[in-house]
mmCIF file of C-alpha atoms and ligand atoms in Angstrom:
data_model
loop_
_atom_site.group_PDB
_atom_site.id
_atom_site.type_symbol
_atom_site.label_atom_id
_atom_site.label_comp_id
_atom_site.label_asym_id
_atom_site.label_seq_id
_atom_site.Cartn_x
_atom_site.Cartn_y
_atom_site.Cartn_z
ATOM 1 C CA UNK A 144 -16.814 219.699 -95.013
ATOM 2 C CA UNK A 145 -15.401 217.815 -98.299
ATOM 3 C CA UNK A 146 -15.974 214.431 -99.467
ATOM 4 C CA UNK A 147 -12.988 213.348 -97.228
ATOM 5 C CA UNK A 148 -14.346 214.151 -94.025
ATOM 6 C CA UNK A 149 -14.253 211.440 -91.462
ATOM 7 C CA UNK A 150 -13.242 208.718 -93.849
ATOM 8 C CA UNK A 151 -11.348 205.719 -92.732
ATOM 9 C CA UNK A 152 -8.554 204.814 -94.929
ATOM 10 C CA UNK A 153 -8.187 201.049 -94.165
ATOM 11 C CA UNK A 154 -7.208 199.585 -97.849
ATOM 12 C CA UNK A 155 -6.488 200.761 -101.209
ATOM 13 C CA UNK A 156 -9.861 199.447 -102.379
ATOM 14 C CA UNK A 157 -11.855 202.442 -100.491
ATOM 15 C CA UNK A 158 -10.012 205.080 -102.566
ATOM 16 C CA UNK A 159 -10.966 206.068 -106.272
ATOM 17 C CA UNK A 160 -8.458 207.392 -108.931
ATOM 18 C CA UNK A 161 -9.855 210.599 -108.255
ATOM 19 C CA UNK A 162 -9.221 210.123 -103.854
ATOM 20 C CA UNK A 163 -5.695 209.331 -104.919
ATOM 21 C CA UNK A 164 -5.160 212.406 -106.723
ATOM 22 C CA UNK A 165 -6.484 214.474 -104.214
ATOM 23 C CA UNK A 166 -4.500 213.169 -102.093
ATOM 24 C CA UNK A 167 -1.260 213.630 -103.719
ATOM 25 C CA UNK A 168 -2.204 216.910 -105.043
ATOM 26 C CA UNK A 169 -2.468 218.197 -101.393
ATOM 27 C CA UNK A 170 0.811 216.350 -100.379
ATOM 28 C CA UNK A 171 2.856 218.409 -103.042
ATOM 29 C CA UNK A 172 1.047 221.351 -101.803
ATOM 30 C CA UNK A 173 1.976 221.106 -97.903
ATOM 31 C CA UNK A 174 5.776 219.949 -99.437
ATOM 32 C CA UNK A 175 6.109 223.138 -101.355
ATOM 33 C CA UNK A 176 4.868 224.745 -98.112
ATOM 34 C CA UNK A 177 7.043 223.249 -95.534
ATOM 35 C CA UNK A 178 10.142 223.805 -97.850
ATOM 36 C CA UNK A 179 9.196 227.603 -98.181
ATOM 37 C CA UNK A 180 9.394 227.393 -94.307
ATOM 38 C CA UNK A 181 5.685 228.245 -93.819
ATOM 39 C CA UNK A 182 4.277 226.695 -90.441
ATOM 40 C CA UNK A 183 0.935 225.373 -91.095
ATOM 41 C CA UNK A 184 -1.641 225.442 -88.187
ATOM 42 C CA UNK A 185 -4.613 223.936 -89.681
ATOM 43 C CA UNK A 186 -4.969 221.307 -86.954
ATOM 44 C CA UNK A 187 -4.671 223.364 -84.642
ATOM 45 C CA UNK A 188 -6.547 222.032 -81.386
ATOM 46 C CA UNK A 189 -7.020 218.422 -82.925
ATOM 47 C CA UNK A 190 -5.704 215.221 -81.781
ATOM 48 C CA UNK A 191 -4.281 212.133 -83.380
ATOM 49 C CA UNK A 192 -3.680 208.653 -81.400
ATOM 50 C CA UNK A 193 -1.347 206.066 -82.445
ATOM 51 C CA UNK A 194 -1.502 202.754 -81.418
ATOM 52 C CA UNK A 195 0.895 200.721 -82.629
ATOM 53 C CA UNK A 196 0.798 197.018 -81.495
ATOM 54 C CA UNK A 197 3.898 196.025 -83.904
ATOM 55 C CA UNK A 198 7.506 197.466 -84.518
ATOM 56 C CA UNK A 199 7.581 201.008 -86.418
ATOM 57 C CA UNK A 200 9.944 203.575 -86.924
ATOM 58 C CA UNK A 201 9.139 205.716 -90.056
ATOM 59 C CA UNK A 202 5.250 205.229 -89.904
ATOM 60 C CA UNK A 203 4.601 206.223 -86.203
ATOM 61 C CA UNK A 204 7.257 208.858 -86.508
ATOM 62 C CA UNK A 205 6.032 210.354 -89.555
ATOM 63 C CA UNK A 206 2.403 210.259 -88.590
ATOM 64 C CA UNK A 207 3.000 212.164 -85.227
ATOM 65 C CA UNK A 208 5.260 214.710 -87.187
ATOM 66 C CA UNK A 209 2.848 215.349 -89.952
ATOM 67 C CA UNK A 210 0.418 216.023 -86.864
ATOM 68 C CA UNK A 211 2.721 218.549 -84.894
ATOM 69 C CA UNK A 212 3.768 220.008 -88.182
ATOM 70 C CA UNK A 213 0.097 221.059 -88.969
ATOM 71 C CA UNK A 214 -0.379 222.433 -85.062
ATOM 72 C CA UNK A 215 -2.088 219.418 -83.863
ATOM 73 C CA UNK A 216 -1.117 217.037 -81.222
ATOM 74 C CA UNK A 217 -0.560 213.611 -80.417
ATOM 75 C CA UNK A 218 -1.615 210.905 -77.623
ATOM 76 C CA UNK A 219 0.417 207.187 -78.448
ATOM 77 C CA UNK A 220 0.880 204.094 -77.015
ATOM 78 C CA UNK A 221 4.102 202.697 -78.520
ATOM 79 C CA UNK A 222 4.111 199.391 -77.490
ATOM 80 C CA UNK A 223 0.481 198.845 -77.675
ATOM 81 C CA UNK A 224 0.769 194.753 -77.479
ATOM 82 C CA UNK A 225 2.444 195.229 -73.867
ATOM 83 C CA UNK A 226 1.479 198.477 -72.618
ATOM 84 C CA UNK A 227 -2.068 199.092 -73.469
ATOM 85 C CA UNK A 228 -5.216 197.107 -72.006
ATOM 86 C CA UNK A 229 -4.892 194.899 -75.148
ATOM 87 C CA UNK A 230 -2.786 192.886 -72.625
ATOM 88 C CA UNK A 231 -5.670 192.542 -70.250
ATOM 89 C CA UNK A 232 -7.493 190.998 -72.600
ATOM 90 C CA UNK A 233 -9.648 194.479 -73.843
ATOM 91 C CA UNK A 234 -11.259 193.997 -77.469
ATOM 92 C CA UNK A 235 -10.080 196.232 -80.584
ATOM 93 C CA UNK A 236 -14.122 197.435 -80.395
ATOM 94 C CA UNK A 237 -13.376 198.479 -76.732
ATOM 95 C CA UNK A 238 -10.566 200.122 -77.171
ATOM 96 C CA UNK A 239 -12.144 201.928 -80.266
ATOM 97 C CA UNK A 240 -14.862 203.688 -78.258
ATOM 98 C CA UNK A 241 -12.428 204.397 -75.386
ATOM 99 C CA UNK A 242 -9.327 206.260 -77.759
ATOM 100 C CA UNK A 243 -12.156 208.184 -79.749
ATOM 101 C CA UNK A 244 -12.921 209.811 -76.377
ATOM 102 C CA UNK A 245 -9.353 211.158 -76.235
ATOM 103 C CA UNK A 246 -8.896 211.859 -79.748
ATOM 104 C CA UNK A 247 -10.260 212.750 -83.314
ATOM 105 C CA UNK A 248 -8.162 210.481 -85.282
ATOM 106 C CA UNK A 249 -6.667 207.152 -84.760
ATOM 107 C CA UNK A 250 -3.598 205.526 -86.744
ATOM 108 C CA UNK A 251 -3.323 202.056 -85.918
ATOM 109 C CA UNK A 252 -0.862 199.419 -86.666
ATOM 110 C CA UNK A 253 -1.654 195.531 -85.710
ATOM 111 C CA UNK A 254 -0.793 192.356 -86.441
ATOM 112 C CA UNK A 255 -3.886 190.888 -87.294
ATOM 113 C CA UNK A 256 -5.430 191.067 -91.047
ATOM 114 C CA UNK A 257 -8.560 192.981 -90.996
ATOM 115 C CA UNK A 258 -8.102 194.283 -87.066
ATOM 116 C CA UNK A 259 -7.929 198.426 -88.659
ATOM 117 C CA UNK A 260 -11.502 197.568 -90.437
ATOM 118 C CA UNK A 261 -12.666 196.005 -87.043
ATOM 119 C CA UNK A 262 -11.216 199.488 -85.235
ATOM 120 C CA UNK A 263 -12.800 201.550 -87.406
ATOM 121 C CA UNK A 264 -16.154 199.941 -87.215
ATOM 122 C CA UNK A 265 -16.326 200.873 -83.838
ATOM 123 C CA UNK A 266 -14.664 203.726 -83.695
ATOM 124 C CA UNK A 267 -16.685 206.880 -84.375
ATOM 125 C CA UNK A 268 -13.686 209.158 -85.288
ATOM 126 C CA UNK A 269 -11.377 208.281 -88.550
ATOM 127 C CA UNK A 270 -8.983 205.538 -88.460
ATOM 128 C CA UNK A 271 -5.988 204.952 -90.491
ATOM 129 C CA UNK A 272 -4.587 201.785 -91.123
ATOM 130 C CA UNK A 273 -1.164 201.675 -90.520
ATOM 131 C CA UNK A 274 -0.501 198.161 -91.308
ATOM 132 C CA UNK A 275 -2.746 195.480 -90.500
ATOM 133 C CA UNK A 276 -0.613 192.278 -90.350
ATOM 134 C CA UNK A 277 0.285 190.711 -93.771
ATOM 135 C CA UNK A 278 -2.940 192.539 -95.668
ATOM 136 C CA UNK A 279 -2.340 195.939 -96.528
ATOM 137 C CA UNK A 280 -0.075 199.441 -95.698
ATOM 138 C CA UNK A 281 -2.579 202.282 -97.760
ATOM 139 C CA UNK A 282 -0.626 205.235 -96.668
ATOM 140 C CA UNK A 283 2.416 203.535 -97.357
ATOM 141 C CA UNK A 284 1.154 203.051 -101.049
ATOM 142 C CA UNK A 285 0.309 206.444 -101.226
ATOM 143 C CA UNK A 286 3.515 207.597 -100.302
ATOM 144 C CA UNK A 287 5.247 205.356 -103.056
ATOM 145 C CA UNK A 288 3.116 206.457 -105.530
ATOM 146 C CA UNK A 289 3.983 210.357 -104.171
ATOM 147 C CA UNK A 290 7.591 209.367 -104.820
ATOM 148 C CA UNK A 291 7.459 207.315 -107.838
ATOM 149 C CA UNK A 292 5.578 210.792 -109.533
ATOM 150 C CA UNK A 293 8.249 212.797 -108.184
ATOM 151 C CA UNK A 294 11.146 210.426 -109.683
ATOM 152 C CA UNK A 295 9.851 209.552 -112.912
ATOM 153 C CA UNK A 296 7.626 212.531 -113.732
ATOM 154 C CA UNK A 297 4.531 210.464 -114.397
ATOM 155 C CA UNK A 298 2.640 207.004 -113.374
ATOM 156 C CA UNK A 299 1.306 206.280 -116.782
ATOM 157 C CA UNK A 300 3.657 203.807 -118.973
ATOM 158 C CA UNK A 301 5.905 202.592 -116.323
ATOM 159 C CA UNK A 302 7.197 198.940 -115.832
ATOM 160 C CA UNK A 303 7.260 198.260 -112.520
ATOM 161 C CA UNK A 304 9.437 195.853 -110.436
ATOM 162 C CA UNK A 305 8.143 194.072 -107.152
ATOM 163 C CA UNK A 306 10.825 192.573 -105.683
ATOM 164 C CA UNK A 307 11.221 190.301 -102.488
ATOM 165 C CA UNK A 308 8.345 188.612 -100.071
ATOM 166 C CA UNK A 309 5.456 189.719 -102.149
ATOM 167 C CA UNK A 310 3.349 187.000 -99.831
ATOM 168 C CA UNK A 311 3.776 188.481 -96.478
ATOM 169 C CA UNK A 312 4.431 191.942 -97.454
ATOM 170 C CA UNK A 313 1.386 194.462 -97.187
ATOM 171 C CA UNK A 314 3.391 197.340 -98.669
ATOM 172 C CA UNK A 315 3.768 195.847 -102.028
ATOM 173 C CA UNK A 316 0.063 194.391 -101.986
ATOM 174 C CA UNK A 317 -1.346 198.085 -101.401
ATOM 175 C CA UNK A 318 1.118 199.437 -103.860
ATOM 176 C CA UNK A 319 0.536 196.866 -106.664
ATOM 177 C CA UNK A 320 -3.405 197.721 -106.797
ATOM 178 C CA UNK A 321 -2.928 201.205 -106.053
ATOM 179 C CA UNK A 322 -0.905 201.707 -108.918
ATOM 180 C CA UNK A 323 -3.870 199.641 -111.221
ATOM 181 C CA UNK A 324 -5.340 202.889 -111.524
ATOM 182 C CA UNK A 325 -2.554 203.873 -113.984
ATOM 183 C CA UNK A 326 -1.141 202.560 -117.271
ATOM 184 C CA UNK A 327 1.555 200.426 -115.723
ATOM 185 C CA UNK A 328 2.873 196.488 -115.875
ATOM 186 C CA UNK A 329 4.485 194.785 -113.469
ATOM 187 C CA UNK A 330 7.231 192.082 -112.979
ATOM 188 C CA UNK A 331 7.082 190.141 -109.657
ATOM 189 C CA UNK A 332 10.378 188.646 -108.534
ATOM 190 C CA UNK A 333 10.107 186.472 -105.466
ATOM 191 C CA UNK A 334 11.556 183.318 -104.438
ATOM 192 C CA UNK A 335 8.273 180.463 -105.273
ATOM 193 C CA UNK A 336 7.243 180.298 -101.898
ATOM 194 C CA UNK A 337 6.834 183.906 -101.507
ATOM 195 C CA UNK A 338 4.826 184.877 -104.534
ATOM 196 C CA UNK A 339 2.446 187.699 -104.784
ATOM 197 C CA UNK A 340 -0.843 186.008 -103.554
ATOM 198 C CA UNK A 341 -2.839 184.567 -106.246
ATOM 199 C CA UNK A 342 -6.147 186.930 -105.686
ATOM 200 C CA UNK A 343 -4.011 189.973 -106.137
ATOM 201 C CA UNK A 344 -2.037 188.740 -109.489
ATOM 202 C CA UNK A 345 -5.659 187.737 -110.520
ATOM 203 C CA UNK A 346 -7.121 191.066 -110.115
ATOM 204 C CA UNK A 347 -4.579 192.749 -111.609
ATOM 205 C CA UNK A 348 -4.597 190.702 -114.978
ATOM 206 C CA UNK A 349 -8.644 191.052 -114.940
ATOM 207 C CA UNK A 350 -8.359 194.730 -115.117
ATOM 208 C CA UNK A 351 -6.038 194.178 -118.053
ATOM 209 C CA UNK A 352 -2.640 194.690 -116.630
ATOM 210 C CA UNK A 353 0.461 192.643 -117.486
ATOM 211 C CA UNK A 354 1.693 190.705 -114.922
ATOM 212 C CA UNK A 355 5.147 188.874 -115.680
ATOM 213 C CA UNK A 356 6.569 186.842 -112.925
ATOM 214 C CA UNK A 357 9.920 186.012 -112.864
ATOM 215 C CA UNK A 358 13.092 184.733 -111.118
ATOM 216 C CA UNK A 359 15.771 186.795 -112.684
ATOM 217 C CA UNK A 360 16.303 189.933 -110.758
ATOM 218 C CA UNK A 361 19.153 191.234 -113.369
ATOM 219 C CA UNK A 362 16.485 190.549 -116.442
ATOM 220 C CA UNK A 363 14.049 192.500 -114.529
ATOM 221 C CA UNK A 364 16.240 195.535 -113.595
ATOM 222 C CA UNK A 365 16.989 195.809 -117.414
ATOM 223 C CA UNK A 366 12.918 195.800 -117.979
ATOM 224 C CA UNK A 367 12.123 198.093 -115.349
ATOM 225 C CA UNK A 368 11.622 201.732 -114.769
ATOM 226 C CA UNK A 369 11.122 200.997 -111.022
ATOM 227 C CA UNK A 370 12.500 198.293 -108.962
ATOM 228 C CA UNK A 371 10.422 198.565 -105.571
ATOM 229 C CA UNK A 372 12.413 196.130 -103.002
ATOM 230 C CA UNK A 373 11.036 194.554 -100.038
ATOM 231 C CA UNK A 374 12.356 192.887 -96.982
ATOM 232 C CA UNK A 375 11.561 189.167 -96.464
ATOM 233 C CA UNK A 376 9.206 189.440 -93.472
ATOM 234 C CA UNK A 377 10.966 187.228 -91.140
ATOM 235 C CA UNK A 378 7.722 187.902 -88.396
ATOM 236 C CA UNK A 379 5.701 185.870 -90.824
ATOM 237 C CA UNK A 380 7.692 182.712 -90.551
ATOM 238 C CA UNK A 381 6.026 179.792 -88.809
ATOM 239 C CA UNK A 382 8.918 177.872 -89.606
ATOM 240 C CA UNK A 383 12.522 179.864 -88.826
ATOM 241 C CA UNK A 384 14.652 177.570 -91.083
ATOM 242 C CA UNK A 385 12.373 178.461 -93.620
ATOM 243 C CA UNK A 386 13.320 182.293 -93.133
ATOM 244 C CA UNK A 387 16.966 181.216 -93.395
ATOM 245 C CA UNK A 388 16.729 179.166 -96.266
ATOM 246 C CA UNK A 389 14.696 182.011 -98.251
ATOM 247 C CA UNK A 390 16.721 185.328 -96.691
ATOM 248 C CA UNK A 391 19.147 186.525 -99.251
ATOM 249 C CA UNK A 392 17.473 185.472 -102.396
ATOM 250 C CA UNK A 393 17.584 188.501 -103.839
ATOM 251 C CA UNK A 394 20.215 191.254 -103.331
ATOM 252 C CA UNK A 395 20.491 194.695 -105.346
ATOM 253 C CA UNK A 396 24.093 196.076 -105.146
ATOM 254 C CA UNK A 397 26.137 198.083 -107.149
ATOM 255 C CA UNK A 398 26.525 195.939 -110.050
ATOM 256 C CA UNK A 399 23.062 195.129 -110.283
ATOM 257 C CA UNK A 400 22.218 198.914 -110.941
ATOM 258 C CA UNK A 401 25.021 199.613 -113.099
ATOM 259 C CA UNK A 402 23.516 196.748 -115.229
ATOM 260 C CA UNK A 403 20.184 197.704 -115.007
ATOM 261 C CA UNK A 404 17.930 200.210 -117.546
ATOM 262 C CA UNK A 405 19.574 203.155 -117.503
ATOM 263 C CA UNK A 406 17.957 205.620 -115.235
ATOM 264 C CA UNK A 407 15.925 203.279 -113.172
ATOM 265 C CA UNK A 408 14.179 204.137 -109.957
ATOM 266 C CA UNK A 409 15.409 201.843 -106.655
ATOM 267 C CA UNK A 410 12.740 202.259 -103.809
ATOM 268 C CA UNK A 411 12.584 200.332 -100.737
ATOM 269 C CA UNK A 412 9.623 200.895 -97.916
ATOM 270 C CA UNK A 413 12.273 200.223 -95.332
ATOM 271 C CA UNK A 414 13.332 198.810 -92.954
ATOM 272 C CA UNK A 415 15.986 196.673 -95.030
ATOM 273 C CA UNK A 416 18.141 194.318 -93.743
ATOM 274 C CA UNK A 417 20.402 193.099 -96.303
ATOM 275 C CA UNK A 418 18.727 193.160 -99.781
ATOM 276 C CA UNK A 419 20.030 196.495 -100.803
ATOM 277 C CA UNK A 420 23.759 196.887 -100.265
ATOM 278 C CA UNK A 421 24.786 200.275 -98.706
ATOM 279 C CA UNK A 422 26.906 201.021 -101.649
ATOM 280 C CA UNK A 423 23.816 201.596 -103.591
ATOM 281 C CA UNK A 424 23.126 204.548 -101.372
ATOM 282 C CA UNK A 425 24.990 206.741 -102.808
ATOM 283 C CA UNK A 426 23.913 206.232 -106.517
ATOM 284 C CA UNK A 427 21.335 209.005 -107.892
ATOM 285 C CA UNK A 428 18.824 205.857 -108.616
ATOM 286 C CA UNK A 429 18.654 205.446 -105.009
ATOM 287 C CA UNK A 430 14.822 206.941 -104.026
ATOM 288 C CA UNK A 431 14.441 205.287 -100.783
ATOM 289 C CA UNK A 432 15.399 207.861 -98.335
ATOM 290 C CA UNK A 433 13.793 210.543 -100.734
ATOM 291 C CA UNK A 434 10.652 208.231 -100.459
ATOM 292 C CA UNK A 435 11.028 208.450 -96.376
ATOM 293 C CA UNK A 436 10.685 212.391 -96.784
ATOM 294 C CA UNK A 437 7.660 212.034 -98.880
ATOM 295 C CA UNK A 438 5.930 210.166 -95.897
ATOM 296 C CA UNK A 439 5.281 212.990 -94.201
ATOM 297 C CA UNK A 440 4.012 215.247 -96.546
ATOM 298 C CA UNK A 441 1.260 212.709 -97.407
ATOM 299 C CA UNK A 442 0.266 211.588 -94.110
ATOM 300 C CA UNK A 443 -0.247 215.497 -93.602
ATOM 301 C CA UNK A 444 -2.692 215.534 -96.446
ATOM 302 C CA UNK A 445 -4.753 212.493 -95.117
ATOM 303 C CA UNK A 446 -4.859 213.587 -91.728
ATOM 304 C CA UNK A 447 -6.123 217.303 -92.680
ATOM 305 C CA UNK A 448 -8.256 215.938 -95.314
ATOM 306 C CA UNK A 449 -10.076 213.096 -92.951
ATOM 307 C CA UNK A 450 -10.630 216.196 -90.441
ATOM 308 C CA UNK A 451 -12.098 218.152 -92.833
ATOM 309 C CA UNK A 452 -9.562 220.784 -92.536
ATOM 310 C CA UNK A 453 -8.914 221.088 -96.460
HETATM 311 C C1 NCD B 649 6.569 198.336 -93.599
HETATM 312 C C2 NCD B 649 5.612 197.719 -93.199
HETATM 313 O O1 NCD B 649 5.882 197.943 -92.028
HETATM 314 O O2 NCD B 649 5.114 197.184 -93.637
HETATM 315 N N1 NCD B 649 7.813 199.506 -93.182
HETATM 316 C C3 NCD B 649 7.053 200.658 -93.201
HETATM 317 O O3 NCD B 649 5.806 200.868 -93.010
HETATM 318 N N2 NCD B 649 7.798 201.587 -94.123
HETATM 319 C C4 NCD B 649 7.685 197.475 -94.455
HETATM 320 C C5 NCD B 649 8.453 196.199 -93.591
HETATM 321 O O4 NCD B 649 8.293 196.078 -92.708
HETATM 322 O O5 NCD B 649 8.998 195.535 -94.266
#
């Protein structure tokens, strides 16, 4: 038993700075072990259930890969919205009780804000939020911190630009709050209808964190150490025409990176649509595929910790 055993990971606010440090350090240890070709059997005999009510490539596969790399097993309903009993009208609470009989830990992604918390309240096993609508995506924030620290060597003292759909993007909601444990400053670059929710911006400022809101991506690129780009979240728009109007608002291309602060780190949670031109991929600044790789180690850490194996 450790301080993490049995805990749910639903929102960044569930985690202290010490908790985050412990997760990142554990992830680094797993990363080293994996690179050294070690096979870890820490979760031998344990079962993870993944319940995805929204599309996913990286989050679901990296959780499942993480579980398998620790010697555990996975049961999964990939398209839970149509293929699970949710399609018959089952409540999340009943699903929680049921799946807890089959698995030792549950990872859920769902379109409704608050759904992961609702499931967690009814599930006797630990629940990890893999994205609740426009709410939060705390495990993405953890792998983003891990990536920033690896790319930059530190978290303190950085100026971070968050770009794109800051209103609907759950990754940036979680990342901004997680970074607030360190001495950072922010530049938020979004079209006016897609600004960061006021409650998050106000919360950051109340903690003494400088937040600048800007419409000028090139200026932000010159001012920031890290530029974190996000997709305009098409599926969150009520009016498809508004999406068409706003998509392509901010595009990072090679010329922008070449005119940016030297050594700038370019990140993206992926999937991208057209907000980073493919010719950026070859630049050393492009960290988004390294970011993907970090997902497995961070999720290995989370699974091993909530299951009390480390
Ligand atoms: C993100 C998500 O699902 O919130 N993807 C991810 O998990 N890496 C970002 C997005 O969909 O734009």
